[in-house]
CSV table of C-alpha atoms in Angstrom, one decimal:
chain,number,residue,atom,x,y,z
W,1,MET,CA,0.6,-25.6,26.3
W,2,LYS,CA,2.2,-25.4,22.8
W,3,HIS,CA,5.7,-25.6,24.2
W,4,LEU,CA,4.9,-28.5,26.4
W,5,ILE,CA,3.4,-30.5,23.5
W,6,PHE,CA,6.6,-29.8,21.4
W,7,LEU,CA,8.9,-30.8,24.3
W,8,VAL,CA,6.9,-34.0,24.8
W,9,PHE,CA,7.4,-35.2,21.3
W,10,LEU,CA,11.1,-34.2,21.2
W,11,PHE,CA,11.7,-36.3,24.3
W,12,GLN,CA,9.9,-39.2,22.8
W,13,ALA,CA,12.1,-38.9,19.8
W,14,LEU,CA,15.2,-39.3,22.0
W,15,CYS,CA,13.9,-42.2,23.9
W,16,LEU,CA,12.6,-44.2,20.9
W,17,ARG,CA,15.3,-43.8,18.3
W,18,ALA,CA,16.4,-47.3,19.1
W,19,GLU,CA,12.9,-48.6,18.3
W,20,THR,CA,13.0,-47.1,14.8
W,21,PRO,CA,12.3,-49.8,12.2
W,22,ASP,CA,14.9,-50.4,9.6
W,23,LEU,CA,14.0,-48.6,6.4
W,24,ALA,CA,16.0,-51.2,4.5
W,25,SER,CA,13.1,-53.6,5.1
W,26,PHE,CA,10.9,-51.4,3.0
W,27,ASP,CA,11.3,-50.3,-0.5
W,28,LEU,CA,11.9,-46.6,-1.0
W,29,PRO,CA,9.4,-44.5,-2.9
W,30,GLY,CA,11.4,-44.7,-6.1
W,31,SER,CA,11.2,-48.5,-6.1
W,32,PRO,CA,8.6,-50.0,-8.5
W,33,SER,CA,7.6,-52.7,-6.0
W,34,ILE,CA,6.2,-50.4,-3.4
W,35,ALA,CA,4.6,-48.2,-6.0
W,36,LYS,CA,2.6,-51.3,-7.0
W,37,ASP,CA,1.8,-52.6,-3.6
W,38,SER,CA,-0.8,-50.8,-1.5
W,39,VAL,CA,-0.2,-53.3,1.4
W,40,LYS,CA,3.2,-51.8,2.0
W,41,ILE,CA,1.7,-48.3,2.0
W,42,ASN,CA,-0.8,-49.5,4.7
W,43,VAL,CA,2.1,-50.9,6.8
W,44,LEU,CA,4.0,-47.6,6.6
W,45,ASN,CA,0.9,-45.7,7.6
W,46,LYS,CA,0.3,-48.1,10.5
W,47,ILE,CA,3.9,-47.5,11.7
W,48,ALA,CA,3.5,-43.8,11.3
W,49,TYR,CA,0.2,-43.8,13.3
W,50,ASP,CA,1.8,-45.8,16.1
W,51,TYR,CA,4.4,-43.1,16.4
W,52,THR,CA,2.0,-40.1,16.6
W,53,SER,CA,1.5,-40.6,20.3
W,54,ARG,CA,5.2,-41.2,21.0
W,55,ASN,CA,7.4,-39.6,18.3
W,56,SER,CA,6.0,-37.1,15.9
W,57,PHE,CA,9.2,-36.8,13.8
W,58,LEU,CA,9.2,-40.5,13.0
W,59,ALA,CA,5.5,-40.3,12.4
W,60,GLU,CA,6.2,-37.6,9.9
W,61,LYS,CA,9.0,-39.5,8.2
W,62,TYR,CA,7.0,-42.7,7.7
W,63,SER,CA,3.7,-41.0,6.6
W,64,ASN,CA,5.7,-39.0,4.1
W,65,LEU,CA,7.1,-42.2,2.6
W,66,ALA,CA,3.6,-43.6,2.5
W,67,LEU,CA,2.2,-40.4,0.9
W,68,GLU,CA,4.8,-40.3,-1.9
W,69,SER,CA,4.1,-44.0,-2.7
W,70,SER,CA,0.4,-43.5,-2.6
W,71,LYS,CA,0.6,-40.5,-5.0
W,72,ARG,CA,2.8,-42.5,-7.3
W,73,ILE,CA,0.2,-45.3,-7.8
W,74,GLY,CA,-2.9,-43.1,-7.2
W,75,TYR,CA,-3.9,-44.9,-4.0
W,76,ALA,CA,-6.5,-42.4,-2.6
W,77,LYS,CA,-7.2,-44.2,0.7
W,78,GLY,CA,-3.4,-44.3,1.4
W,79,MET,CA,-3.2,-40.6,0.6
W,80,ALA,CA,-6.1,-39.7,3.0
W,81,GLU,CA,-4.5,-41.7,5.8
W,82,SER,CA,-1.1,-40.2,5.2
W,83,TYR,CA,-2.4,-36.7,5.2
W,84,LYS,CA,-4.3,-37.4,8.5
W,85,ILE,CA,-1.2,-38.8,10.2
W,86,LEU,CA,0.9,-35.9,9.0
W,87,GLY,CA,-1.7,-33.5,10.5
W,88,LEU,CA,-1.4,-35.3,13.9
W,89,ALA,CA,2.5,-35.3,13.6
W,90,PHE,CA,2.6,-31.6,12.9
W,91,LEU,CA,0.2,-31.0,15.7
W,92,GLY,CA,2.7,-32.7,18.0
W,93,GLN,CA,5.4,-30.4,16.7
W,94,ALA,CA,3.2,-27.3,17.3
W,95,ARG,CA,3.2,-26.7,13.5
W,96,TYR,CA,-0.5,-25.8,13.6
W,97,PRO,CA,-1.1,-24.3,10.1
W,98,ASP,CA,0.6,-27.4,8.5
W,99,ALA,CA,-1.4,-29.7,10.8
W,100,LEU,CA,-4.7,-28.2,9.8
W,101,ASP,CA,-3.9,-28.1,6.1
W,102,ASN,CA,-3.0,-31.8,6.1
W,103,LEU,CA,-6.1,-32.7,8.0
W,104,LEU,CA,-8.3,-30.8,5.6
W,105,ASP,CA,-6.6,-32.5,2.7
W,106,ALA,CA,-7.4,-35.8,4.3
W,107,LEU,CA,-11.0,-34.8,4.7
W,108,LYS,CA,-11.3,-33.7,1.1
W,109,ILE,CA,-10.0,-37.0,-0.2
W,110,SER,CA,-12.3,-38.9,2.1
W,111,GLU,CA,-15.3,-37.0,0.8
W,112,GLU,CA,-14.2,-37.6,-2.8
W,113,MET,CA,-14.0,-41.3,-2.1
W,114,ASN,CA,-17.4,-41.3,-0.3
W,115,ASP,CA,-15.6,-43.2,2.5
W,116,ASP,CA,-17.8,-42.2,5.5
W,117,ALA,CA,-15.7,-44.3,8.0
W,118,GLN,CA,-12.5,-42.5,7.0
W,119,LYS,CA,-14.3,-39.2,7.0
W,120,ALA,CA,-15.5,-39.7,10.5
W,121,ASN,CA,-12.0,-40.5,11.7
W,122,VAL,CA,-10.7,-37.3,10.1
W,123,LEU,CA,-13.4,-35.2,11.5
W,124,ASN,CA,-12.6,-36.5,15.0
W,125,ASP,CA,-8.9,-35.7,14.4
W,126,ILE,CA,-9.8,-32.2,13.3
W,127,GLY,CA,-11.8,-31.8,16.5
W,128,TYR,CA,-8.7,-33.0,18.4
W,129,PHE,CA,-6.7,-30.3,16.6
W,130,TYR,CA,-9.0,-27.6,17.8
W,131,HIS,CA,-9.1,-29.2,21.2
W,132,ALA,CA,-5.3,-29.0,21.5
W,133,ILE,CA,-5.2,-25.3,20.6
W,134,ARG,CA,-8.0,-24.6,23.1
W,135,LYS,CA,-10.7,-23.7,20.6
W,136,TYR,CA,-13.2,-25.9,22.3
W,137,GLN,CA,-16.4,-24.8,20.6
W,138,LYS,CA,-14.9,-25.6,17.2
W,139,ALA,CA,-13.7,-28.9,18.5
W,140,ILE,CA,-17.1,-29.8,19.8
W,141,GLY,CA,-18.6,-29.0,16.4
W,142,TYR,CA,-16.2,-31.5,14.6
W,143,TYR,CA,-16.5,-34.1,17.4
W,144,ASP,CA,-20.3,-33.9,17.0
W,145,GLN,CA,-20.1,-34.4,13.2
W,146,ALA,CA,-17.8,-37.4,13.7
W,147,ALA,CA,-20.1,-38.9,16.3
W,148,SER,CA,-23.2,-38.5,14.1
W,149,LEU,CA,-21.4,-40.1,11.2
W,150,ASN,CA,-20.3,-43.0,13.3
W,151,LYS,CA,-23.9,-43.4,14.6
W,152,SER,CA,-25.2,-43.6,11.0
W,153,LEU,CA,-22.5,-46.3,10.3
W,154,HIS,CA,-23.5,-48.2,13.5
W,155,HIS,CA,-20.0,-47.8,14.9
W,156,GLU,CA,-21.1,-47.5,18.5
W,157,GLN,CA,-17.7,-47.6,20.1
W,158,ASN,CA,-16.3,-44.9,17.8
W,159,GLU,CA,-19.4,-42.8,18.6
W,160,ILE,CA,-18.7,-43.1,22.3
W,161,ASP,CA,-15.1,-42.0,21.8
W,162,CYS,CA,-16.2,-38.9,20.0
W,163,ARG,CA,-18.8,-38.1,22.7
W,164,GLU,CA,-16.1,-38.6,25.4
W,165,ASN,CA,-14.0,-36.0,23.6
W,166,VAL,CA,-17.0,-33.6,23.6
W,167,ALA,CA,-17.3,-34.2,27.4
W,168,GLU,CA,-13.6,-33.3,27.8
W,169,CYS,CA,-14.2,-30.0,26.0
W,170,TYR,CA,-17.1,-29.2,28.3
W,171,ILE,CA,-14.8,-29.9,31.3
W,172,SER,CA,-12.2,-27.6,29.8
W,173,LEU,CA,-14.9,-24.9,29.4
W,174,ASN,CA,-15.8,-25.4,33.1
W,175,GLN,CA,-19.3,-26.6,32.1
W,176,TYR,CA,-19.2,-29.5,34.6
W,177,VAL,CA,-22.9,-30.1,34.8
W,178,THR,CA,-23.3,-30.5,31.0
W,179,ALA,CA,-20.1,-32.7,31.0
W,180,LYS,CA,-21.4,-34.9,33.8
W,181,GLU,CA,-24.8,-35.5,32.2
W,182,LEU,CA,-23.1,-36.5,29.0
W,183,VAL,CA,-20.5,-38.8,30.7
W,184,ASP,CA,-23.3,-40.5,32.7
W,185,ILE,CA,-25.0,-41.4,29.4
W,186,LEU,CA,-21.8,-42.5,27.8
W,187,LEU,CA,-20.9,-44.7,30.8
W,188,LYS,CA,-24.2,-46.4,30.5
W,189,SER,CA,-23.8,-47.0,26.8
W,190,ALA,CA,-20.2,-48.3,27.2
W,191,ARG,CA,-21.3,-50.7,29.9
W,192,ALA,CA,-24.1,-52.0,27.6
W,193,LEU,CA,-21.5,-52.7,24.9
W,194,ASN,CA,-18.9,-53.9,27.4
W,195,TYR,CA,-16.6,-51.3,25.8
W,196,GLN,CA,-13.8,-51.2,28.4
W,197,ALA,CA,-11.9,-48.2,26.9
W,198,GLY,CA,-15.2,-46.2,27.0
W,199,ILE,CA,-15.9,-47.2,30.6
W,200,ALA,CA,-12.4,-46.2,31.7
W,201,ASP,CA,-12.6,-42.9,29.9
W,202,ALA,CA,-15.9,-42.2,31.5
W,203,TYR,CA,-14.5,-43.0,35.0
W,204,GLN,CA,-11.5,-40.7,34.4
W,205,ASN,CA,-13.8,-37.9,33.2
W,206,LEU,CA,-16.1,-38.3,36.2
W,207,GLY,CA,-13.0,-38.2,38.5
W,208,THR,CA,-11.9,-34.9,36.8
W,209,ILE,CA,-15.3,-33.4,37.2
W,210,TYR,CA,-15.6,-34.2,40.9
W,211,ALA,CA,-12.0,-33.1,41.4
W,212,ALA,CA,-12.9,-29.7,39.9
W,213,TYR,CA,-15.7,-29.4,42.6
W,214,SER,CA,-13.0,-30.4,45.2
W,215,LYS,CA,-15.1,-33.5,45.9
W,216,PHE,CA,-12.0,-35.6,46.4
W,217,ASP,CA,-13.7,-38.5,48.1
W,218,LYS,CA,-15.9,-39.0,45.0
W,219,ALA,CA,-13.2,-38.2,42.4
W,220,LEU,CA,-10.6,-40.7,43.9
W,221,PRO,CA,-12.7,-43.9,43.5
W,222,TYR,CA,-13.4,-43.1,39.8
W,223,TYR,CA,-9.7,-42.6,39.1
W,224,LEU,CA,-8.9,-45.8,40.9
W,225,LYS,CA,-11.5,-47.7,38.9
W,226,ALA,CA,-10.1,-46.4,35.6
W,227,VAL,CA,-6.5,-47.5,36.3
W,228,PRO,CA,-6.9,-51.3,36.3
W,229,ILE,CA,-9.1,-51.1,33.2
W,230,TYR,CA,-6.4,-49.1,31.3
W,231,ALA,CA,-3.9,-51.7,32.5
W,232,ALA,CA,-6.1,-54.5,31.2
W,233,ILE,CA,-6.4,-53.0,27.7
W,234,ASN,CA,-2.7,-52.0,27.6
W,235,ASP,CA,-3.3,-48.3,27.5
W,236,ASP,CA,-0.3,-47.2,29.4
W,237,MET,CA,-0.5,-43.6,28.5
W,238,ASN,CA,-4.0,-43.1,30.0
W,239,ARG,CA,-3.1,-45.4,32.9
W,240,LEU,CA,0.0,-43.3,33.9
W,241,THR,CA,-1.9,-40.0,33.3
W,242,THR,CA,-4.6,-41.2,35.7
W,243,LEU,CA,-2.0,-42.2,38.3
W,244,ASN,CA,-0.6,-38.7,38.0
W,245,LYS,CA,-4.1,-37.3,38.6
W,246,VAL,CA,-4.4,-39.6,41.7
W,247,GLY,CA,-1.1,-38.2,43.0
W,248,LYS,CA,-2.3,-34.7,42.4
W,249,LEU,CA,-5.5,-35.5,44.2
W,250,TYR,CA,-3.6,-36.7,47.3
W,251,MET,CA,-1.4,-33.6,47.1
W,252,GLN,CA,-4.5,-31.4,47.2
W,253,ARG,CA,-5.7,-33.5,50.2
W,254,GLU,CA,-2.4,-32.8,51.8
W,255,GLU,CA,-1.4,-36.4,51.9
W,256,PRO,CA,2.2,-36.1,50.6
W,257,THR,CA,3.3,-39.7,51.2
W,258,LYS,CA,0.5,-41.2,49.1
W,259,ALA,CA,0.9,-38.4,46.5
W,260,ARG,CA,4.6,-39.1,46.1
W,261,GLU,CA,4.0,-42.8,45.8
W,262,TYR,CA,1.6,-42.5,42.9
W,263,ILE,CA,3.6,-39.7,41.1
W,264,GLN,CA,7.0,-41.5,41.5
W,265,TYR,CA,5.5,-44.7,40.1
W,266,ALA,CA,4.1,-42.7,37.1
W,267,ILE,CA,7.5,-41.1,36.5
W,268,ASP,CA,9.4,-44.4,36.7
W,269,GLN,CA,7.0,-46.0,34.2
W,270,SER,CA,6.8,-43.0,31.8
W,271,SER,CA,10.5,-43.5,30.7
W,272,ARG,CA,9.6,-47.1,29.7
W,273,ILE,CA,6.8,-45.9,27.3
W,274,GLY,CA,8.6,-42.7,26.2
W,275,SER,CA,6.1,-40.3,27.7
W,276,ALA,CA,7.9,-37.0,28.6
W,277,ASP,CA,4.8,-35.1,29.5
W,278,ILE,CA,4.0,-37.5,32.4
W,279,GLU,CA,7.6,-37.3,33.6
W,280,LEU,CA,7.8,-33.5,33.4
W,281,THR,CA,4.5,-33.1,35.1
W,282,GLY,CA,5.5,-35.6,37.8
W,283,TYR,CA,8.7,-33.7,38.6
W,284,LEU,CA,6.8,-30.5,39.0
W,285,TYR,CA,4.3,-32.2,41.3
W,286,LEU,CA,7.2,-33.7,43.4
W,287,SER,CA,8.8,-30.3,43.6
W,288,LYS,CA,5.5,-28.8,45.0
W,289,ILE,CA,5.1,-31.7,47.4
W,290,ASP,CA,8.6,-31.1,48.8
W,291,SER,CA,8.0,-27.4,49.0
W,292,MET,CA,4.7,-27.9,50.9
W,293,ALA,CA,6.6,-30.2,53.3
W,294,GLY,CA,9.3,-27.6,53.8
W,295,ASN,CA,11.9,-29.8,52.1
W,296,PHE,CA,13.3,-27.0,49.9
W,297,GLN,CA,16.4,-29.0,49.0
W,298,GLY,CA,14.3,-31.8,47.7
W,299,ALA,CA,12.1,-29.3,45.9
W,300,MET,CA,15.1,-27.8,44.2
W,301,ALA,CA,16.4,-31.2,43.3
W,302,ASN,CA,13.2,-32.2,41.6
W,303,PHE,CA,13.0,-28.8,39.8
W,304,ARG,CA,16.5,-29.3,38.5
W,305,ARG,CA,15.4,-32.7,37.2
W,306,PHE,CA,12.6,-31.0,35.5
W,307,THR,CA,14.9,-28.4,33.9
W,308,THR,CA,17.6,-30.9,33.0
W,309,LEU,CA,15.0,-33.1,31.3
W,310,LYS,CA,13.6,-30.1,29.5
W,311,ASP,CA,17.1,-29.1,28.3
W,312,SER,CA,17.9,-32.6,27.1
W,313,ILE,CA,14.6,-32.7,25.2
W,314,GLU,CA,15.5,-29.4,23.4
W,315,SER,CA,19.0,-30.7,22.6
W,316,ALA,CA,17.6,-34.0,21.3
W,317,GLY,CA,15.1,-32.2,19.3
W,318,LYS,CA,17.7,-30.0,17.6
W,319,ALA,CA,19.9,-33.1,16.9
W,320,LEU,CA,16.9,-35.0,15.5
W,321,LYS,CA,15.9,-32.1,13.4
W,322,VAL,CA,19.4,-31.9,11.9
W,323,GLU,CA,19.3,-35.6,11.3
W,324,GLU,CA,15.8,-35.3,9.7
W,325,ILE,CA,17.1,-32.5,7.4
W,326,GLN,CA,20.1,-34.6,6.4
W,327,SER,CA,17.8,-37.6,5.8
W,328,ASN,CA,15.5,-35.5,3.7
W,329,PHE,CA,18.4,-34.1,1.8
W,330,LEU,CA,19.7,-37.6,1.1
W,331,LEU,CA,16.3,-38.8,0.1
W,332,LYS,CA,15.8,-35.8,-2.2
W,333,SER,CA,19.3,-36.5,-3.7
W,334,GLN,CA,18.4,-40.1,-4.2
W,335,ASN,CA,15.1,-39.2,-5.8
W,336,LYS,CA,16.9,-36.7,-8.0
W,337,HIS,CA,19.5,-39.4,-9.0
W,338,ILE,CA,16.6,-41.8,-9.7
W,339,SER,CA,14.9,-39.1,-11.8
W,340,LEU,CA,18.1,-38.5,-13.8
W,341,LEU,CA,18.6,-42.2,-14.4
W,342,GLN,CA,15.0,-42.4,-15.5
W,343,LYS,CA,15.5,-39.5,-17.9
W,344,ASN,CA,18.7,-41.2,-19.2
W,345,MET,CA,16.8,-44.4,-19.7
W,346,ASP,CA,14.0,-42.6,-21.5
W,347,ARG,CA,16.6,-41.0,-23.8
W,348,GLN,CA,18.2,-44.4,-24.5
W,349,ASP,CA,14.7,-45.8,-25.2
W,350,LEU,CA,14.1,-43.0,-27.7
W,351,LYS,CA,17.4,-43.7,-29.4
W,352,MET,CA,16.7,-47.4,-29.6
W,353,LYS,CA,13.2,-46.6,-30.9
W,354,GLY,CA,14.7,-44.4,-33.5
W,355,LYS,CA,17.2,-47.1,-34.5
W,356,ASN,CA,14.5,-49.7,-34.6
W,357,THR,CA,12.3,-47.4,-36.7
W,358,LEU,CA,15.2,-47.0,-39.3
W,359,ILE,CA,15.7,-50.8,-39.3
W,360,TYR,CA,12.0,-51.3,-39.9
W,361,ILE,CA,12.0,-48.7,-42.7
W,362,PHE,CA,15.0,-50.4,-44.4
W,363,LEU,CA,13.4,-53.9,-43.9
W,364,ILE,CA,10.2,-52.6,-45.4
W,365,PHE,CA,12.1,-51.0,-48.3
W,366,PHE,CA,14.0,-54.2,-49.1
W,367,VAL,CA,10.8,-56.3,-48.9
W,368,VAL,CA,9.0,-53.9,-51.3
W,369,VAL,CA,12.0,-53.8,-53.7
W,370,GLY,CA,12.2,-57.5,-53.6
W,371,PHE,CA,8.5,-57.9,-54.2
W,372,LEU,CA,8.6,-55.4,-57.1
W,373,SER,CA,11.7,-57.2,-58.6
W,374,VAL,CA,9.8,-60.5,-58.5
W,375,VAL,CA,6.7,-59.0,-60.0
W,376,LEU,CA,8.7,-57.2,-62.7
W,377,THR,CA,10.7,-60.3,-63.5
W,378,TYR,CA,7.5,-62.3,-63.8
W,379,PHE,CA,5.9,-59.8,-66.2
W,380,TYR,CA,9.2,-59.5,-68.2
W,381,ARG,CA,9.3,-63.3,-68.7
W,382,GLN,CA,5.7,-63.3,-69.6
W,383,LYS,CA,6.3,-60.6,-72.2
W,384,LYS,CA,9.4,-62.3,-73.5
W,385,ASP,CA,7.5,-65.6,-73.9
W,386,ALA,CA,4.7,-63.7,-75.7
W,387,VAL,CA,7.2,-62.0,-78.1
W,388,LEU,CA,8.9,-65.3,-78.8
W,389,LYS,CA,5.5,-66.9,-79.6
W,390,LEU,CA,4.6,-64.0,-81.8
W,391,GLU,CA,7.9,-64.3,-83.7
W,392,ALA,CA,7.4,-68.0,-84.2
W,393,LYS,CA,3.9,-67.4,-85.4
W,394,LYS,CA,5.1,-64.8,-87.8
W,395,GLU,CA,7.7,-67.1,-89.2
W,396,GLU,CA,5.1,-69.8,-89.6
W,397,LEU,CA,2.7,-67.4,-91.4
W,398,GLU,CA,5.5,-66.2,-93.6
W,399,MET,CA,6.4,-69.7,-94.5
W,400,LEU,CA,2.8,-70.6,-95.2
W,401,ASN,CA,2.4,-67.4,-97.3
W,402,GLY,CA,5.5,-68.5,-99.4
W,403,VAL,CA,4.1,-71.9,-99.9
W,404,LYS,CA,0.8,-70.3,-101.0
W,405,ASP,CA,2.5,-68.0,-103.5
W,406,LYS,CA,4.6,-70.9,-104.9
W,407,LEU,CA,1.5,-73.1,-105.2
W,408,PHE,CA,-0.5,-70.4,-107.0
W,409,SER,CA,2.6,-69.8,-109.3
W,410,VAL,CA,2.7,-73.4,-110.2
W,411,ILE,CA,-1.0,-73.6,-110.7
W,412,SER,CA,-1.1,-70.5,-112.9
W,413,HIS,CA,1.9,-71.8,-115.0
W,414,ASP,CA,0.3,-75.2,-115.5
W,415,LEU,CA,-3.1,-73.8,-116.4
W,416,ARG,CA,-1.9,-71.0,-118.7
W,417,SER,CA,-1.3,-73.0,-121.9
W,418,PRO,CA,-4.5,-75.1,-121.8
W,419,LEU,CA,-6.5,-72.1,-121.2
W,420,ALA,CA,-4.8,-70.2,-124.0
W,421,ASN,CA,-5.6,-73.0,-126.5
W,422,LEU,CA,-9.2,-73.2,-125.2
W,423,GLU,CA,-9.5,-69.4,-125.6
W,424,ALA,CA,-8.1,-69.7,-129.2
W,425,ASN,CA,-10.5,-72.4,-130.2
W,426,LEU,CA,-13.4,-70.5,-128.7
W,427,SER,CA,-12.5,-67.5,-130.8
W,428,LEU,CA,-12.3,-69.5,-134.0
W,429,MET,CA,-15.6,-71.0,-133.2
W,430,GLU,CA,-17.1,-67.6,-132.9
W,431,THR,CA,-15.7,-66.5,-136.2
W,432,GLY,CA,-16.7,-69.7,-137.9
W,433,ASP,CA,-13.2,-70.3,-139.1
W,434,LEU,CA,-13.0,-73.5,-137.3
W,435,SER,CA,-14.2,-76.4,-139.5
W,436,THR,CA,-16.1,-79.2,-138.1
């Protein structure tokens, strides 16, 4: 089972390399534009998710690009979706521990965001993980959680899908009665909603249940009802898988002509959609049909086609892995170069900031010195003017003082003689010597 899943996705990688979108049409993670644009991250995740069913390596590449960009801008929803897609991609490559780790990371982020719709999708994918590694009881537990959450969100179609997955687990556990009871309920619900994918899945599961009981006449009509519905909704993978089951049913009924017709058609169409598992299974069925008919040469030819296809898948897988390693190395080198450039730019910015700081200091210094010069000059002139005024006042006072002294000198000189005569007369009068 594990090897078959791995071979399937390696073959898809070989068939779909021509379909790879040009990375030049998207900005790389180091580009500022994608780091600021969540829309481009959503586009990368959409491309990655489309590749999960056809080419797990391309799914890994695009989801890694989206994850790096989401981390750079802190886009939680983009991170959750990228981790989920990486989990599915690693599951396709049989890297089971990595797959589970990424799915659990997606679940953790979804819970932190309180995004119940995203959480339901991740829970369903974790269920798909355990389903793929045949731990059916654990798968049922996660499918049930996802279904309950979708029910609370009134996402009826998603709830039906989760319940269909539970039914497939019951079929794998050979609990056909429980599976049929559940599928009958789901078919009724899908019809009420006119949900064509749910109706087709229910028909396919009913066909598988009846085929397990070897009730081929009941199984065949359900398979044949599912095929045109899958065609109408463009679900080629399930359509061709169902046609392979129809071929197997005719093979079990020992109708090799009809069996070959359906299986050969499925093989021819599988190369168009890049589905290696359908083609590999088809060649094994054709080999068994030829062997049952006694056509051992045809049986060997179909078995050689099976082994050749398997070998080419392994070779393509090795080449793609080498290419992926080289691409990752170039991407890491580019990111390292971008990081060095960023560091160099940071250093240049620091130098410029240092130079600008010095310039600002000098400017401030000159402004302060200039201001102080103006202030000091102003006070100096004020002081000088005051000194000059004081000196002028001093000279004026000295002059007035000189005038005063001269005036008093003249007055004293002019009054001295009259006063002396008056004093003499008064003295004579006192002594009586002065005659009247």
